Amino acid sequence: MSVVEQYARAHIVTDADVQLLDERGAIPVVLRYDPDRDPRAVRIGLPGPHEWTFARELLEQGLRAPAGSGDVRVWPCGRVQAVIEFHSPQGTAVVQFDTKALIRFLRRTYMAAATPVGS
């Protein structure tokens, strides 16, 4: 099965290291899905060593209604935005995404998971 990697821009909604932000206040984010590693998980990488792995189902549910507990929470924010809240011992990062980017990523993960080996 093939790995899905998609780059996106997101906005930090909480206090953050301003060095992470570009001139529009956005940060580069990488969305990853590796069905060989874990077919039920997605990874979101923020600048630096910050990467979270959590259930793909949580991301999908969170685009419709608030979902999650613990280290990762996802919820819709209006009609075109979604928020993902990441908790770590160093603090909390609240990041806002365009919902379209997350939906496109999820679609690609389901297509990759459905592709037979050797195709």
mmCIF file of C-alpha atoms in Angstrom:
data_model
loop_
_atom_site.group_PDB
_atom_site.id
_atom_site.type_symbol
_atom_site.label_atom_id
_atom_site.label_comp_id
_atom_site.label_asym_id
_atom_site.label_seq_id
_atom_site.Cartn_x
_atom_site.Cartn_y
_atom_site.Cartn_z
ATOM 1 C CA MET A 1 0.000 0.000 0.000
ATOM 2 C CA SER A 2 1.207 3.501 -0.662
ATOM 3 C CA VAL A 3 1.998 6.226 1.824
ATOM 4 C CA VAL A 4 -0.082 9.399 1.570
ATOM 5 C CA GLU A 5 1.688 12.647 2.347
ATOM 6 C CA GLN A 6 0.002 16.005 1.914
ATOM 7 C CA TYR A 7 1.305 19.447 2.750
ATOM 8 C CA ALA A 8 -1.001 22.147 4.063
ATOM 9 C CA ARG A 9 -0.961 25.479 5.826
ATOM 10 C CA ALA A 10 -2.621 25.992 9.163
ATOM 11 C CA HIS A 11 -3.020 28.818 11.646
ATOM 12 C CA ILE A 12 -1.921 28.662 15.268
ATOM 13 C CA VAL A 13 -4.830 29.889 17.366
ATOM 14 C CA THR A 14 -3.005 29.857 20.720
ATOM 15 C CA ASP A 15 0.188 31.556 21.832
ATOM 16 C CA ALA A 16 3.002 30.038 19.841
ATOM 17 C CA ASP A 17 6.594 30.540 18.887
ATOM 18 C CA VAL A 18 6.366 33.358 16.329
ATOM 19 C CA GLN A 19 9.366 31.901 14.480
ATOM 20 C CA LEU A 20 7.047 29.120 13.257
ATOM 21 C CA LEU A 21 4.744 31.585 11.521
ATOM 22 C CA ASP A 22 5.108 32.951 7.987
ATOM 23 C CA GLU A 23 4.071 36.451 6.871
ATOM 24 C CA ARG A 24 0.381 35.405 6.737
ATOM 25 C CA GLY A 25 0.458 33.938 10.240
ATOM 26 C CA ALA A 26 0.357 30.388 8.847
ATOM 27 C CA ILE A 27 2.552 27.387 9.590
ATOM 28 C CA PRO A 28 3.514 24.571 7.250
ATOM 29 C CA VAL A 29 1.952 21.256 8.227
ATOM 30 C CA VAL A 30 2.432 17.760 6.830
ATOM 31 C CA LEU A 31 -0.388 15.228 6.932
ATOM 32 C CA ARG A 32 0.740 11.584 6.663
ATOM 33 C CA TYR A 33 -0.891 8.214 6.362
ATOM 34 C CA ASP A 34 1.097 4.988 6.181
ATOM 35 C CA PRO A 35 -1.211 1.968 5.958
ATOM 36 C CA ASP A 36 1.716 -0.429 6.364
ATOM 37 C CA ARG A 37 2.673 1.216 9.658
ATOM 38 C CA ASP A 38 -0.887 1.511 11.040
ATOM 39 C CA PRO A 39 -3.936 1.460 8.743
ATOM 40 C CA ARG A 40 -6.113 3.119 11.396
ATOM 41 C CA ALA A 41 -3.841 6.074 12.210
ATOM 42 C CA VAL A 42 -2.889 9.408 10.690
ATOM 43 C CA ARG A 43 0.008 11.666 11.609
ATOM 44 C CA ILE A 44 0.152 15.444 11.642
ATOM 45 C CA GLY A 45 3.544 17.086 11.760
ATOM 46 C CA LEU A 46 3.997 20.695 12.805
ATOM 47 C CA PRO A 47 7.306 22.556 12.374
ATOM 48 C CA GLY A 48 10.160 21.125 14.416
ATOM 49 C CA PRO A 49 9.935 17.791 16.184
ATOM 50 C CA HIS A 50 6.201 18.131 16.798
ATOM 51 C CA GLU A 51 4.262 15.194 15.370
ATOM 52 C CA TRP A 52 1.072 13.604 16.627
ATOM 53 C CA THR A 53 -0.312 10.205 15.680
ATOM 54 C CA PHE A 54 -3.986 9.540 16.276
ATOM 55 C CA ALA A 55 -6.952 7.620 14.890
ATOM 56 C CA ARG A 56 -8.040 8.459 11.359
ATOM 57 C CA GLU A 57 -11.609 7.958 12.601
ATOM 58 C CA LEU A 58 -11.104 10.759 15.163
ATOM 59 C CA LEU A 59 -10.143 13.172 12.387
ATOM 60 C CA GLU A 60 -13.178 12.169 10.323
ATOM 61 C CA GLN A 61 -15.599 12.436 13.268
ATOM 62 C CA GLY A 62 -14.144 15.766 14.351
ATOM 63 C CA LEU A 63 -14.965 17.364 11.008
ATOM 64 C CA ARG A 64 -18.690 16.836 11.776
ATOM 65 C CA ALA A 65 -18.870 17.322 15.556
ATOM 66 C CA PRO A 66 -16.478 17.737 18.495
ATOM 67 C CA ALA A 67 -14.509 14.519 18.997
ATOM 68 C CA GLY A 68 -11.630 13.223 21.042
ATOM 69 C CA SER A 69 -10.264 13.287 24.512
ATOM 70 C CA GLY A 70 -6.767 13.136 25.867
ATOM 71 C CA ASP A 71 -3.907 14.346 23.662
ATOM 72 C CA VAL A 72 -5.868 15.184 20.494
ATOM 73 C CA ARG A 73 -9.278 16.822 20.068
ATOM 74 C CA VAL A 74 -10.915 17.853 16.784
ATOM 75 C CA TRP A 75 -13.969 19.970 16.094
ATOM 76 C CA PRO A 76 -15.574 21.925 13.250
ATOM 77 C CA CYS A 77 -15.234 25.697 13.364
ATOM 78 C CA GLY A 78 -17.890 27.216 11.156
ATOM 79 C CA ARG A 79 -18.538 25.839 7.688
ATOM 80 C CA VAL A 80 -15.023 25.925 6.230
ATOM 81 C CA GLN A 81 -12.615 25.533 9.143
ATOM 82 C CA ALA A 82 -11.695 22.791 11.593
ATOM 83 C CA VAL A 83 -9.659 23.010 14.768
ATOM 84 C CA ILE A 84 -7.284 20.410 16.133
ATOM 85 C CA GLU A 85 -6.044 20.749 19.693
ATOM 86 C CA PHE A 86 -2.804 18.962 20.585
ATOM 87 C CA HIS A 87 -1.801 18.401 24.219
ATOM 88 C CA SER A 88 1.729 17.537 25.344
ATOM 89 C CA PRO A 89 3.784 17.946 28.519
ATOM 90 C CA GLN A 90 5.172 21.162 26.961
ATOM 91 C CA GLY A 91 1.712 22.697 26.572
ATOM 92 C CA THR A 92 -1.236 22.912 24.231
ATOM 93 C CA ALA A 93 -1.287 23.904 20.573
ATOM 94 C CA VAL A 94 -4.589 24.821 18.962
ATOM 95 C CA VAL A 95 -4.331 24.761 15.173
ATOM 96 C CA GLN A 96 -6.971 25.827 12.629
ATOM 97 C CA PHE A 97 -7.167 24.127 9.212
ATOM 98 C CA ASP A 98 -9.234 24.588 6.081
ATOM 99 C CA THR A 99 -11.705 21.726 6.219
ATOM 100 C CA LYS A 100 -11.248 21.076 2.474
ATOM 101 C CA ALA A 101 -7.577 20.196 3.000
ATOM 102 C CA LEU A 102 -8.441 17.668 5.707
ATOM 103 C CA ILE A 103 -11.280 16.140 3.654
ATOM 104 C CA ARG A 104 -8.985 15.826 0.621
ATOM 105 C CA PHE A 105 -6.379 14.124 2.809
ATOM 106 C CA LEU A 106 -8.939 11.700 4.269
ATOM 107 C CA ARG A 107 -10.185 10.774 0.799
ATOM 108 C CA ARG A 108 -6.633 10.049 -0.298
ATOM 109 C CA THR A 109 -6.088 7.817 2.757
ATOM 110 C CA TYR A 110 -9.179 5.751 1.975
ATOM 111 C CA MET A 111 -8.130 5.381 -1.643
ATOM 112 C CA ALA A 112 -4.632 4.287 -0.574
ATOM 113 C CA ALA A 113 -6.040 1.747 1.875
ATOM 114 C CA ALA A 114 -8.281 0.301 -0.841
ATOM 115 C CA THR A 115 -5.466 -0.065 -3.383
ATOM 116 C CA PRO A 116 -4.288 -3.692 -3.622
ATOM 117 C CA VAL A 117 -0.577 -4.390 -3.182
ATOM 118 C CA GLY A 118 1.261 -4.337 -6.500
ATOM 119 C CA SER A 119 -1.221 -2.007 -8.212
#
